[in-house]
Amino acid sequence: MAPNAPTLAIDVHDLVKRYGPRTVVDRFSLSIEQGRICGFLGPNGSGKTTTLRMICGLLTPDGGGGTCLGYDLVRDREAIKRQTGYMTQRFGLYEDLTIRENLEFVARVYGLDRLRERVDQSLERLGLATRQGQLAGALSGGWKQRLALAACVLHEPKLLLLDEPTAGVDPKARRAFWDEIHAYAAQGITVLVSTHYMDEAERCHEIAYIAYGELMARGTAADIVRQSNLSAFIATGPGADRLATKLRDAPGVSAAAAFGATLHVCGPDPAALERAIAPYRADPNIAWHEAEPTLEDIFIHLMGKARDNAPGA
Amino acid sequence: MSMAHLTIGRFAMGQGFLRRLAAMIMKEVLQLRRDRLTFAMMFGMPIMQLLLFGYAIDTDPHRLPAAVIAADQSQITRTVLSALANTGYMNFTHRPTSEEEANALLQRGEVQFVVTIPSDFTRRLVRGERAQILIDADATDPLAAANPLAAASPAINQALARDFIGPLAGLRNKADAVELVVQRRYNPEGKSRLNVVPGLLAVILTMTMVMMTALAVTRERERGTMENLLAMPVRPIEVMIGKIVPYIVIGSVQVIVILLVSRLLFDVTIEGSVTLLALGTALFITVNLAIGFTISTLTQNQLQAMQASFFMMLPSILLSGFMFPFRGMPVWAQWLGEALPATHFMRIVRGVMLKGADLGAVSGELIALVAMLLIVSTLAISRYKVTLD
């Protein structure tokens, strides 16, 4: 390895996980440099959670392998667990313990020293010091997620695996949550975070898009937009949004969606897309502009592509 | 007009009620059908239990093991013994040579009765004097001892009447030619509470300990905290012991409370060693907790865990000798009973509390509990997964 080569926090290749006849994750490879925030996107049931569980040692891969923080994925499961923080999709702390008791429990399981001090610091950082005696179950969704994150980083892990940490959380709490993620990354912690929110995807250093168990796109948000080769148009004017239903299934259109009063259409072939919208360009009330495809456009397009490739689909 | 409206309105409300009710019922049935294990338990369990307990339980047990010390061997003693055997209640399995040996058999619970025929029995009988037969009964379970003892005297006199021919014919009309001296050991007054209270210890512990642990682990799974726990560096054995220890303490407190209440309200005292009782109890609690833990690894949710605990509990009440005499059950049911920790613990508790049994007398039962603990713990640990696979 060259002296300046970046250290890979996650380096897995050809991961396979099957449940009976169903292949949930199919030859999945991913490498993430240390200190990066990688957004993990993909439709529901695409294998994101399964992949995260394989990386943190909760599931044994049926094929493939690799390293996590330099440890072998299967053999060094215990070592990985000690240096990784995994935040489950569902609130995984005890609702019938207080905020402080939860943190103390986690600290004890990891065998941390200076227990009281660490928990105090964590509560301070969270801003929950005054509410430390409340039951965790009494917290709102946003606070629960922040508490879960605090519990995850209590043992100062080098890698954070977050499974849809902000699902159902209000925008303000989400923003606070992401500020914290960035703060941890600045300390050198690597973060792999799954999400469905496009604005969150844009806050990541890089993105991995998975659909039906396969990695479909990889890179920074800008990379992905550039590599997508997708053309897009925005239509504005009265009634533009109503064209969405008409255009959605037209040949050459991979996605057509109304955003308020405007319409957003995209397709892989510029000529075909032009042909599809041509009948509606005559309408003098509607103005058409060429635009850059959004991440959402690209992901919906990729989803359709993945489904076409999926065997038996 | 307004009347018509009212009627229609009420009718519509009634229809709406039925429609919504039907929707609700259909939803419940669909959900119930999805939970296969619960469904199977709801139909399988009652049928199984009906058959099991219907055939197994006999409140009037026959062929109870008995020891005989016949210091006098004659035609008449043989008649007496076969008369006792012919009642169907006694089965002479042991022929101890001394009283000590017979007492040990009785204390270990290997025999229910010891029949002693004194050496001068025939002589006195022939002389027309009062002849005595001694029956020592293990009366810890008054239910098991009552019928055999009641049947003994008439059976003996009837058989002898047939034997009193020729020169002995004159004895035939002496109703009390043979006097039966009965000693109800360990529970002379035949109080059933003396038997029930120690047995309750086994039942209460089974009930709470198995269910508590079974729920403790399934609760983690149901609430989604298990995944979080597994992602942390805590080992299965640590989770298991950690879950069990608090309940060992709770179980011990339960035992102390039960013993104190028994003492204060029911006058049930501990004849034997308290240490031995504590040892047996600790072992029994641990076995139950291990069973609860195993149940939790086999079930998906708290409801199933609860049902499985009940499945364990009923035989512990009905087949362990708590409610009905153990010896009254057919052999297959006795084998089932032997497989239950409650059966062995029941013997330990009754032995120590009522009979003053020592370590030697209950060692077999202790060994059985240790064996069960080993088997169940192995099963539990092998079933508990470090991963979610």
XYZ file of C-alpha atoms in Angstrom:
702
model
C 0.000 0.000 0.000
C 1.322 3.440 -0.911
C 2.137 5.626 2.089
C -0.516 8.190 1.266
C -3.178 5.747 0.196
C -6.399 6.382 2.104
C -7.302 3.812 4.715
C -10.490 1.984 3.956
C -12.902 1.722 6.857
C -15.163 -0.631 4.948
C -13.893 -2.850 2.192
C -16.318 -5.615 1.325
C -16.754 -7.452 -1.921
C -19.226 -9.842 -3.484
C -21.403 -10.070 -0.383
C -24.298 -12.455 -0.850
C -27.178 -13.110 1.516
C -29.955 -15.541 0.779
C -33.122 -16.317 2.675
C -34.292 -19.616 1.282
C -34.646 -19.212 -2.461
C -34.591 -15.409 -2.214
C -31.310 -13.605 -2.767
C -31.610 -10.439 -0.721
C -28.120 -9.147 -1.347
C -26.369 -10.179 -4.549
C -22.603 -9.789 -5.043
C -22.498 -6.456 -3.282
C -19.168 -4.642 -3.097
C -18.466 -1.390 -1.334
C -15.454 0.433 -0.032
C -15.499 3.579 2.036
C -12.535 5.671 3.040
C -12.019 6.557 6.635
C -13.773 9.714 7.823
C -16.305 9.805 4.989
C -20.071 9.954 5.268
C -21.577 7.565 2.798
C -25.300 7.727 2.110
C -26.860 4.355 1.507
C -29.937 4.664 -0.652
C -32.340 2.332 -2.322
C -35.976 1.344 -2.394
C -37.613 -0.478 0.490
C -36.626 -4.113 0.637
C -33.555 -3.560 -1.525
C -31.218 -5.109 1.023
C -29.898 -2.034 2.842
C -30.607 -3.315 6.331
C -29.313 -6.781 5.463
C -26.080 -5.280 4.137
C -25.604 -3.138 7.238
C -26.203 -6.154 9.446
C -23.604 -8.156 7.532
C -21.072 -5.376 7.906
C -21.542 -5.102 11.664
C -21.514 -8.862 12.217
C -25.187 -9.403 12.995
C -25.608 -11.585 9.930
C -23.211 -14.043 8.385
C -22.792 -13.548 4.632
C -23.541 -16.572 2.449
C -20.816 -15.509 0.062
C -18.107 -12.913 -0.353
C -16.307 -11.192 2.448
C -13.928 -8.423 3.199
C -12.777 -6.260 6.015
C -14.319 -3.725 8.304
C -11.819 -1.429 10.073
C -9.162 -3.878 8.938
C -10.833 -6.822 10.652
C -12.181 -9.815 8.799
C -15.936 -9.603 8.469
C -16.655 -13.126 9.653
C -13.655 -14.119 11.721
C -13.186 -10.946 13.769
C -16.834 -10.257 14.447
C -16.197 -9.450 18.114
C -13.418 -6.944 17.335
C -15.650 -5.223 14.784
C -18.497 -5.016 17.294
C -16.240 -3.274 19.795
C -15.280 -0.506 17.372
C -18.528 -0.084 15.521
C -21.700 1.708 16.522
C -24.809 0.293 14.934
C -28.064 2.146 15.197
C -31.059 -0.011 14.447
C -33.964 1.177 12.364
C -36.326 0.629 15.256
C -35.515 2.307 18.559
C -33.255 -0.252 20.172
C -32.854 1.162 23.659
C -35.029 0.336 26.622
C -38.147 2.469 26.863
C -38.638 1.444 30.458
C -35.218 2.682 31.509
C -34.386 6.331 31.983
C -32.176 8.181 29.533
C -29.260 7.991 31.945
C -29.817 4.313 32.790
C -29.801 3.444 29.088
C -26.499 5.195 28.509
C -24.992 3.638 31.617
C -26.079 0.186 30.497
C -24.445 0.622 27.104
C -21.277 1.989 28.715
C -21.104 -1.035 31.034
C -21.632 -3.533 28.242
C -18.673 -2.026 26.409
C -16.708 -2.072 29.647
C -15.904 1.638 29.479
C -13.850 3.386 32.127
C -14.833 6.782 33.621
C -18.441 5.714 33.258
C -20.042 8.598 35.109
C -17.924 11.164 33.317
C -18.624 9.740 29.879
C -22.332 9.535 30.467
C -22.360 13.089 31.834
C -20.512 14.327 28.776
C -22.833 12.483 26.474
C -25.905 13.905 28.191
C -24.385 17.378 28.039
C -23.649 17.055 24.345
C -27.183 15.812 23.716
C -28.648 18.598 25.782
C -30.552 16.040 27.814
C -28.728 16.588 31.087
C -31.807 18.073 32.722
C -34.058 15.274 31.489
C -31.716 12.387 32.307
C -34.147 10.919 34.823
C -36.996 10.648 32.322
C -37.931 7.331 30.783
C -36.562 6.919 27.282
C -40.039 5.872 26.162
C -41.355 9.339 27.009
C -39.062 11.042 24.473
C -40.379 12.248 21.116
C -39.269 10.473 17.944
C -36.551 13.008 17.176
C -35.089 12.860 20.665
C -35.190 9.097 20.732
C -33.078 9.012 17.598
C -30.572 11.466 19.034
C -30.355 9.413 22.216
C -29.825 6.252 20.199
C -27.030 7.989 18.311
C -25.454 9.146 21.557
C -25.573 5.559 22.839
C -23.935 4.393 19.614
C -20.941 6.681 19.951
C -20.446 6.296 23.695
C -17.671 3.761 23.190
C -15.942 6.021 20.655
C -16.337 3.758 17.647
C -14.401 4.255 14.439
C -17.358 3.345 12.286
C -21.020 4.253 12.539
C -23.672 2.237 10.766
C -26.990 4.038 10.886
C -30.118 2.364 9.551
C -32.649 4.996 8.504
C -31.929 7.045 11.592
C -34.219 9.928 10.670
C -37.295 8.092 9.428
C -40.361 9.915 10.706
C -38.384 12.704 12.331
C -39.296 16.369 11.808
C -37.018 18.587 9.659
C -35.537 20.526 12.553
C -34.603 17.383 14.488
C -33.274 15.856 11.278
C -31.048 18.830 10.718
C -29.740 18.622 14.287
C -29.118 14.912 13.769
C -27.140 15.512 10.591
C -25.092 18.258 12.193
C -24.039 15.682 14.742
C -23.166 13.145 12.070
C -20.935 15.706 10.411
C -19.312 16.535 13.716
C -18.472 12.861 14.243
C -17.105 12.549 10.716
C -14.893 15.555 11.385
C -13.403 13.554 14.273
C -12.440 10.856 11.789
C -15.394 8.531 12.283
C -16.604 6.836 9.145
C -20.383 6.842 8.686
C -22.534 4.624 6.522
C -26.097 5.863 6.782
C -29.150 4.562 4.992
C -31.900 7.006 4.150
C -34.794 7.686 1.842
C -34.489 11.459 1.995
C -32.870 13.163 -0.998
C -31.818 16.192 1.005
C -29.956 13.861 3.348
C -28.336 12.095 0.409
C -27.012 15.474 -0.658
C -25.505 16.038 2.771
C -23.370 12.920 2.393
C -19.839 12.958 1.027
C -20.736 10.138 -1.262
C -23.655 7.909 -2.138
C -24.159 4.226 -2.756
C -27.422 3.266 -4.412
C -28.653 -0.275 -4.055
C -31.713 -1.824 -5.684
C -32.852 -5.437 -5.439
C -29.640 -6.399 -3.700
C -27.342 -4.913 -6.340
C -25.195 -1.799 -6.210
C -26.529 0.452 -9.001
C -24.654 3.725 -8.542
C -21.712 4.949 -6.547
C -19.936 8.285 -6.108
C -20.599 11.839 -4.996
C -23.980 13.373 -5.719
C -22.420 15.353 -8.581
C -20.733 12.210 -9.963
C -24.000 10.368 -9.980
C -25.862 13.181 -11.714
C -23.114 13.422 -14.331
C -22.882 9.684 -14.912
C -26.610 9.204 -15.111
C -26.858 10.408 -18.758
C -30.397 11.374 -17.983
C -32.098 14.314 -19.660
C -34.736 16.306 -17.886
C -37.248 19.043 -18.574
C -39.189 21.301 -16.313
C -42.545 22.579 -17.454
C -44.149 25.598 -15.814
C -47.444 27.304 -16.359
C -51.092 26.679 -15.558
C -51.996 23.006 -15.826
C -48.395 21.861 -16.269
C -48.560 19.654 -13.207
C -51.564 17.788 -14.618
C -49.494 16.499 -17.511
C -47.690 14.163 -15.097
C -50.245 11.374 -15.396
C -50.277 11.646 -19.187
C -46.514 11.615 -19.561
C -45.644 9.033 -16.937
C -46.152 6.015 -19.186
C -45.136 7.662 -22.457
C -42.250 5.981 -24.313
C -38.913 7.595 -23.510
C -40.059 8.940 -20.139
C -38.642 7.256 -17.056
C -40.217 9.608 -14.546
C -42.767 12.392 -14.614
C -43.773 14.062 -11.402
C -45.587 17.171 -10.348
C -43.864 19.492 -7.897
C -46.462 21.998 -6.888
C -47.589 23.647 -10.106
C -44.509 22.601 -12.064
C -43.841 19.367 -13.879
C -40.613 17.449 -13.886
C -39.945 14.853 -16.598
C -36.847 12.874 -17.395
C -35.682 10.041 -19.613
C -32.472 8.314 -20.664
C -32.670 9.219 -24.357
C -32.874 12.996 -25.082
C -34.452 12.482 -28.513
C -37.103 10.110 -27.202
C -37.851 12.488 -24.329
C -38.263 15.380 -26.769
C -40.646 13.257 -28.827
C -42.664 12.420 -25.755
C -43.179 16.017 -24.701
C -43.573 17.388 -28.249
C -47.413 17.127 -28.303
C -47.634 19.329 -25.219
C -45.080 21.965 -26.262
C -47.666 23.510 -28.549
C -49.599 24.752 -25.500
C -48.646 28.426 -25.289
C -49.440 28.598 -21.580
C -46.757 26.088 -20.668
C -43.069 26.889 -20.818
C -40.509 24.087 -21.114
C -36.938 24.327 -19.929
C -34.160 21.821 -20.124
C -32.908 21.030 -16.629
C -30.409 18.936 -14.740
C -31.863 15.668 -13.467
C -32.281 15.494 -9.703
C -31.025 12.625 -7.561
C -34.606 11.533 -7.144
C -35.062 11.353 -10.936
C -31.963 9.253 -11.205
C -32.920 6.888 -8.403
C -36.399 6.325 -9.783
C -34.839 5.683 -13.175
C -32.299 3.267 -11.656
C -35.060 1.489 -9.786
C -36.911 0.859 -13.047
C -33.704 -0.371 -14.651
C -32.934 -2.685 -11.760
C -36.380 -4.168 -11.918
C -35.943 -4.854 -15.642
C -32.716 -6.678 -14.873
C -34.092 -8.599 -11.931
C -34.615 -12.258 -12.872
C -38.236 -13.275 -13.098
C -39.446 -9.683 -12.811
C -91.956 12.189 7.728
C -89.740 12.754 10.679
C -90.734 9.377 12.080
C -89.691 7.684 8.866
C -86.389 9.461 8.971
C -85.819 8.340 12.482
C -86.536 4.703 11.650
C -84.249 4.761 8.643
C -81.602 6.438 10.710
C -81.788 3.841 13.417
C -81.830 1.028 10.883
C -78.751 2.424 9.153
C -77.027 2.656 12.475
C -77.828 -0.978 13.201
C -76.496 -2.038 9.832
C -73.385 0.019 10.313
C -72.824 -1.611 13.664
C -73.051 -5.079 12.180
C -70.849 -4.196 9.234
C -68.138 -2.726 11.419
C -68.442 -5.607 13.851
C -68.059 -8.087 11.004
C -64.997 -6.218 9.757
C -63.496 -6.345 13.217
C -64.219 -10.076 13.637
C -62.815 -10.899 10.222
C -59.629 -8.978 10.985
C -59.175 -10.831 14.285
C -59.691 -14.217 12.630
C -57.192 -13.366 9.905
C -54.601 -12.311 12.456
C -55.198 -15.384 14.552
C -54.734 -17.591 11.516
C -51.365 -16.019 10.791
C -50.006 -16.906 14.229
C -49.663 -20.604 13.527
C -48.066 -21.515 16.815
C -50.777 -19.859 18.877
C -53.419 -21.451 16.718
C -51.874 -24.898 17.087
C -51.543 -24.449 20.822
C -55.138 -23.364 21.178
C -56.458 -26.530 19.584
C -53.655 -28.993 20.172
C -53.086 -28.202 23.812
C -56.563 -28.846 25.227
C -56.898 -32.130 23.336
C -53.489 -33.288 24.396
C -54.089 -32.311 27.966
C -57.481 -33.927 28.049
C -56.007 -37.218 26.883
C -52.905 -36.898 29.000
C -54.526 -36.021 32.265
C -57.694 -37.974 31.631
C -55.764 -41.193 31.425
C -53.016 -40.295 33.830
C -54.843 -39.038 36.854
C -56.166 -41.533 39.354
C -57.108 -40.287 42.791
C -57.395 -43.875 44.060
C -53.985 -45.326 43.336
C -53.509 -49.103 43.418
C -50.505 -51.424 43.588
C -48.544 -49.115 45.876
C -45.093 -50.429 46.743
C -44.900 -51.916 50.211
C -42.259 -53.620 52.302
C -42.942 -56.531 54.525
C -41.085 -57.715 57.600
C -42.480 -61.126 58.400
C -40.861 -62.352 61.576
C -43.387 -65.152 61.648
C -43.678 -67.488 58.698
C -46.821 -69.550 58.696
C -49.798 -70.443 56.571
C -51.756 -67.765 58.383
C -49.225 -64.972 57.776
C -49.154 -65.934 54.121
C -52.937 -65.634 54.082
C -52.766 -62.221 55.706
C -50.178 -60.948 53.236
C -51.984 -62.268 50.205
C -55.186 -60.731 51.535
C -53.429 -57.356 51.706
C -52.026 -57.838 48.220
C -55.432 -58.888 46.939
C -56.975 -55.592 47.954
C -55.087 -54.370 44.923
C -53.643 -51.518 46.915
C -50.407 -53.065 48.049
C -47.638 -54.597 46.064
C -44.930 -56.193 48.187
C -41.785 -55.103 46.481
C -39.277 -55.162 49.327
C -38.457 -57.632 52.070
C -36.197 -55.710 54.420
C -34.543 -57.702 57.182
C -34.481 -54.989 59.785
C -36.632 -52.145 60.976
C -33.903 -49.616 60.102
C -33.813 -50.798 56.533
C -37.582 -50.543 56.348
C -37.525 -47.026 57.782
C -34.976 -45.928 55.222
C -37.151 -47.285 52.417
C -40.090 -45.359 53.776
C -38.097 -42.152 54.135
C -36.690 -42.306 50.647
C -40.208 -42.847 49.424
C -39.400 -46.170 47.807
C -42.284 -47.804 49.594
C -45.576 -46.376 50.737
C -46.164 -48.951 53.460
C -44.189 -51.186 55.747
C -46.149 -54.199 57.007
C -44.655 -55.836 60.077
C -45.854 -59.191 61.329
C -44.514 -59.910 64.820
C -42.893 -63.271 65.556
C -45.653 -64.338 67.945
C -48.465 -63.485 65.539
C -49.614 -67.021 64.673
C -49.074 -68.295 68.185
C -51.240 -65.621 69.750
C -53.894 -66.005 67.123
C -54.159 -69.731 67.647
C -54.320 -69.230 71.374
C -57.239 -66.949 70.843
C -55.274 -63.974 72.078
C -55.257 -60.666 70.280
C -52.752 -60.735 67.439
C -51.353 -57.545 66.005
C -50.172 -56.523 62.567
C -48.286 -53.259 62.236
C -48.659 -51.049 59.219
C -46.451 -48.001 58.922
C -47.744 -45.729 56.220
C -46.089 -42.793 54.517
C -48.921 -40.368 55.139
C -47.304 -37.290 53.593
C -49.945 -37.654 50.933
C -53.052 -38.546 52.947
C -54.954 -39.201 49.751
C -52.680 -42.048 48.706
C -52.663 -43.697 52.133
C -56.328 -43.495 53.059
C -57.983 -46.116 50.860
C -55.371 -48.850 51.243
C -55.519 -48.528 55.022
C -59.286 -48.583 55.054
C -59.368 -51.707 52.918
C -56.714 -53.598 54.883
C -58.579 -54.642 57.995
C -61.741 -56.080 56.408
C -59.674 -57.916 53.815
C -57.537 -59.601 56.466
C -60.482 -60.673 58.592
C -62.387 -61.956 55.619
C -59.467 -64.059 54.400
C -58.762 -65.428 57.824
C -62.407 -66.384 58.286
C -61.987 -68.665 55.311
C -58.843 -70.140 56.865
C -60.295 -70.702 60.297
C -61.497 -74.229 59.768
C -61.333 -77.303 61.933
C -59.916 -76.544 65.357
C -59.714 -72.839 64.572
C -63.325 -72.541 63.521
C -64.139 -71.030 66.874
C -62.154 -67.935 66.013
C -64.304 -67.267 62.997
C -66.838 -65.195 64.835
C -64.346 -63.095 66.709
C -64.493 -59.995 64.620
C -61.319 -58.501 65.951
C -59.089 -61.543 66.064
C -56.448 -59.537 64.257
C -55.752 -56.029 65.364
C -54.321 -53.689 62.747
C -52.016 -51.115 64.302
C -51.604 -48.293 61.842
C -48.979 -45.613 62.150
C -49.351 -42.677 59.860
C -45.817 -41.469 59.617
C -44.730 -37.901 58.881
C -48.262 -36.602 58.916
C -49.992 -38.415 61.758
C -53.126 -36.344 61.615
C -53.469 -36.842 57.904
C -53.654 -33.127 57.304
C -53.591 -32.482 53.623
C -52.148 -29.018 54.104
C -48.956 -30.545 55.417
C -48.623 -32.184 52.049
C -49.959 -29.333 49.972
C -47.934 -26.447 51.373
C -44.490 -27.863 50.535
C -45.844 -28.943 47.170
C -47.085 -25.444 46.528
C -43.515 -24.280 46.753
C -42.726 -26.307 43.663
C -45.817 -25.133 41.813
C -45.428 -21.443 42.605
C -41.769 -21.467 41.655
C -42.470 -23.250 38.382
C -45.235 -20.833 37.609
C -43.343 -17.613 38.198
C -39.804 -18.564 37.298
C -40.464 -20.205 33.937
C -42.816 -17.503 32.768
C -40.729 -14.587 33.969
C -37.603 -15.594 32.073
C -39.522 -16.734 29.011
C -41.085 -13.283 28.823
C -37.895 -11.418 29.684
C -36.141 -12.558 26.533
C -39.082 -12.510 24.123
C -39.817 -8.987 25.323
C -36.404 -7.904 24.019
C -37.205 -9.432 20.672
C -40.702 -8.010 20.505
C -39.629 -4.490 21.411
C -36.713 -4.560 18.980
C -34.051 -4.141 21.626
C -32.548 -7.560 20.877
C -30.970 -6.384 17.633
C -29.315 -3.530 19.465
C -28.123 -5.888 22.181
C -26.647 -8.331 19.662
C -24.754 -5.526 17.943
C -22.939 -4.855 21.198
C -20.099 -7.019 22.504
C -22.128 -9.036 24.983
C -21.937 -12.825 24.859
C -24.941 -15.204 24.906
C -23.866 -16.766 28.179
C -23.667 -13.295 29.709
C -27.129 -12.398 28.471
C -28.492 -15.677 29.796
C -26.941 -15.504 33.236
C -27.668 -11.801 33.454
C -31.320 -12.425 32.742
C -31.498 -15.299 35.217
C -29.733 -13.902 38.282
C -32.344 -11.291 39.265
C -35.012 -13.944 39.125
C -32.985 -16.294 41.314
C -33.131 -13.577 43.950
C -36.864 -13.064 43.410
C -37.420 -16.816 43.601
C -35.469 -17.057 46.843
C -37.525 -14.296 48.408
C -40.675 -16.084 47.279
C -39.500 -19.258 48.975
C -38.725 -17.487 52.219
C -42.130 -15.812 52.210
C -43.936 -19.082 51.504
C -42.039 -20.901 54.251
C -42.683 -18.151 56.767
C -46.375 -17.995 55.980
C -46.615 -21.794 56.121
C -44.980 -21.742 59.485
C -47.057 -18.944 60.931
C -50.451 -19.782 59.491
C -50.365 -23.505 58.779
C -47.897 -24.773 61.355
C -45.805 -26.451 58.708
C -42.299 -26.736 60.101
C -39.112 -27.986 58.528
C -38.162 -31.374 59.992
C -34.906 -31.746 58.122
C -31.957 -29.545 57.290
C -32.659 -26.007 56.123
C -29.384 -25.968 54.192
C -30.404 -29.042 52.243
C -33.752 -27.450 51.492
C -32.003 -24.264 50.353
C -29.679 -26.244 48.121
C -32.548 -28.109 46.477
C -34.520 -24.907 46.082
C -31.654 -22.999 44.476
C -31.120 -25.851 42.063
C -34.810 -26.048 41.222
C -35.098 -22.299 40.641
C -32.110 -22.399 38.301
C -33.548 -25.302 36.303
C -36.828 -23.444 35.899
C -35.107 -20.294 34.758
C -33.094 -22.244 32.220
C -36.346 -23.763 30.944
C -37.873 -20.308 30.682
C -34.854 -19.107 28.753
C -35.118 -22.058 26.383
C -38.798 -21.335 25.794
C -37.891 -17.779 24.920
C -35.449 -18.953 22.283
C -38.105 -21.180 20.739
C -40.952 -18.684 20.600
C -41.414 -15.523 18.591
C -43.373 -13.274 20.893
C -44.547 -12.841 24.447
C -47.920 -14.427 23.815
C -46.357 -17.622 22.530
C -43.886 -17.646 25.386
C -46.756 -17.342 27.829
C -48.632 -20.227 26.249
C -45.549 -22.408 26.238
C -45.040 -21.643 29.925
C -48.574 -22.797 30.648
C -47.849 -25.904 28.657
C -45.013 -26.579 31.077
C -46.987 -25.594 34.143
C -50.046 -27.821 33.900
C -48.152 -31.110 33.924
C -46.065 -29.724 36.766
C -49.246 -29.379 38.772
C -51.034 -32.518 37.646
C -48.310 -35.079 36.971
C -45.731 -34.208 39.590
C -47.563 -35.701 42.528
C -48.680 -32.298 43.733
C -52.394 -32.721 43.240
C -52.784 -36.440 42.721
C -50.748 -39.368 44.056
C -47.793 -39.976 41.776
C -48.102 -43.725 42.161
C -51.662 -43.644 40.960
C -50.540 -42.816 37.463
C -49.857 -45.377 34.751
C -46.208 -46.099 34.069
C -45.974 -43.892 30.979
C -47.354 -40.945 32.938
C -44.918 -41.641 35.750
C -42.092 -41.462 33.229
C -43.443 -38.125 32.030
C -43.623 -37.019 35.629
C -40.026 -38.080 36.207
C -39.006 -35.763 33.383
C -40.457 -32.767 35.201
C -38.209 -30.883 37.586
C -41.219 -30.142 39.801
C -41.625 -33.869 40.531
C -38.126 -34.170 41.897
C -38.250 -30.918 43.773
C -41.590 -31.932 45.289
C -39.944 -35.066 46.651
C -37.030 -33.096 48.019
C -39.270 -30.557 49.736
C -41.666 -33.118 51.163
C -38.784 -35.349 52.146
C -36.855 -32.645 53.941
C -39.779 -30.754 55.413
C -42.009 -33.617 56.486
C -39.788 -36.671 56.776
C -36.575 -35.014 57.886
C -34.777 -36.625 54.962
C -31.011 -36.194 54.819
C -28.712 -35.646 51.848
C -28.450 -39.377 51.178
C -32.211 -39.760 50.994
C -32.698 -37.024 48.414
C -29.430 -37.330 46.479
C -31.165 -39.147 43.632
C -33.579 -36.259 43.195
C -30.774 -33.692 43.379
C -28.823 -35.553 40.716
C -31.910 -35.620 38.505
C -32.238 -31.840 38.841
C -28.559 -31.294 38.014
C -28.908 -33.491 34.928
C -31.950 -31.505 33.819
C -30.117 -28.238 34.362
C -27.238 -29.391 32.180
C -29.493 -30.613 29.388
C -31.715 -27.548 29.375
C -28.843 -25.044 29.574
C -27.065 -26.719 26.687
C -30.235 -26.513 24.650
C -30.769 -22.881 25.593
C -27.235 -21.813 24.721
C -27.231 -23.708 21.456
C -30.544 -22.100 20.509
C -29.545 -18.574 21.460
C -27.930 -16.914 18.491
C -25.194 -14.322 18.445
C -26.381 -13.247 15.024
C -29.801 -12.642 13.558
C -29.330 -15.430 10.970
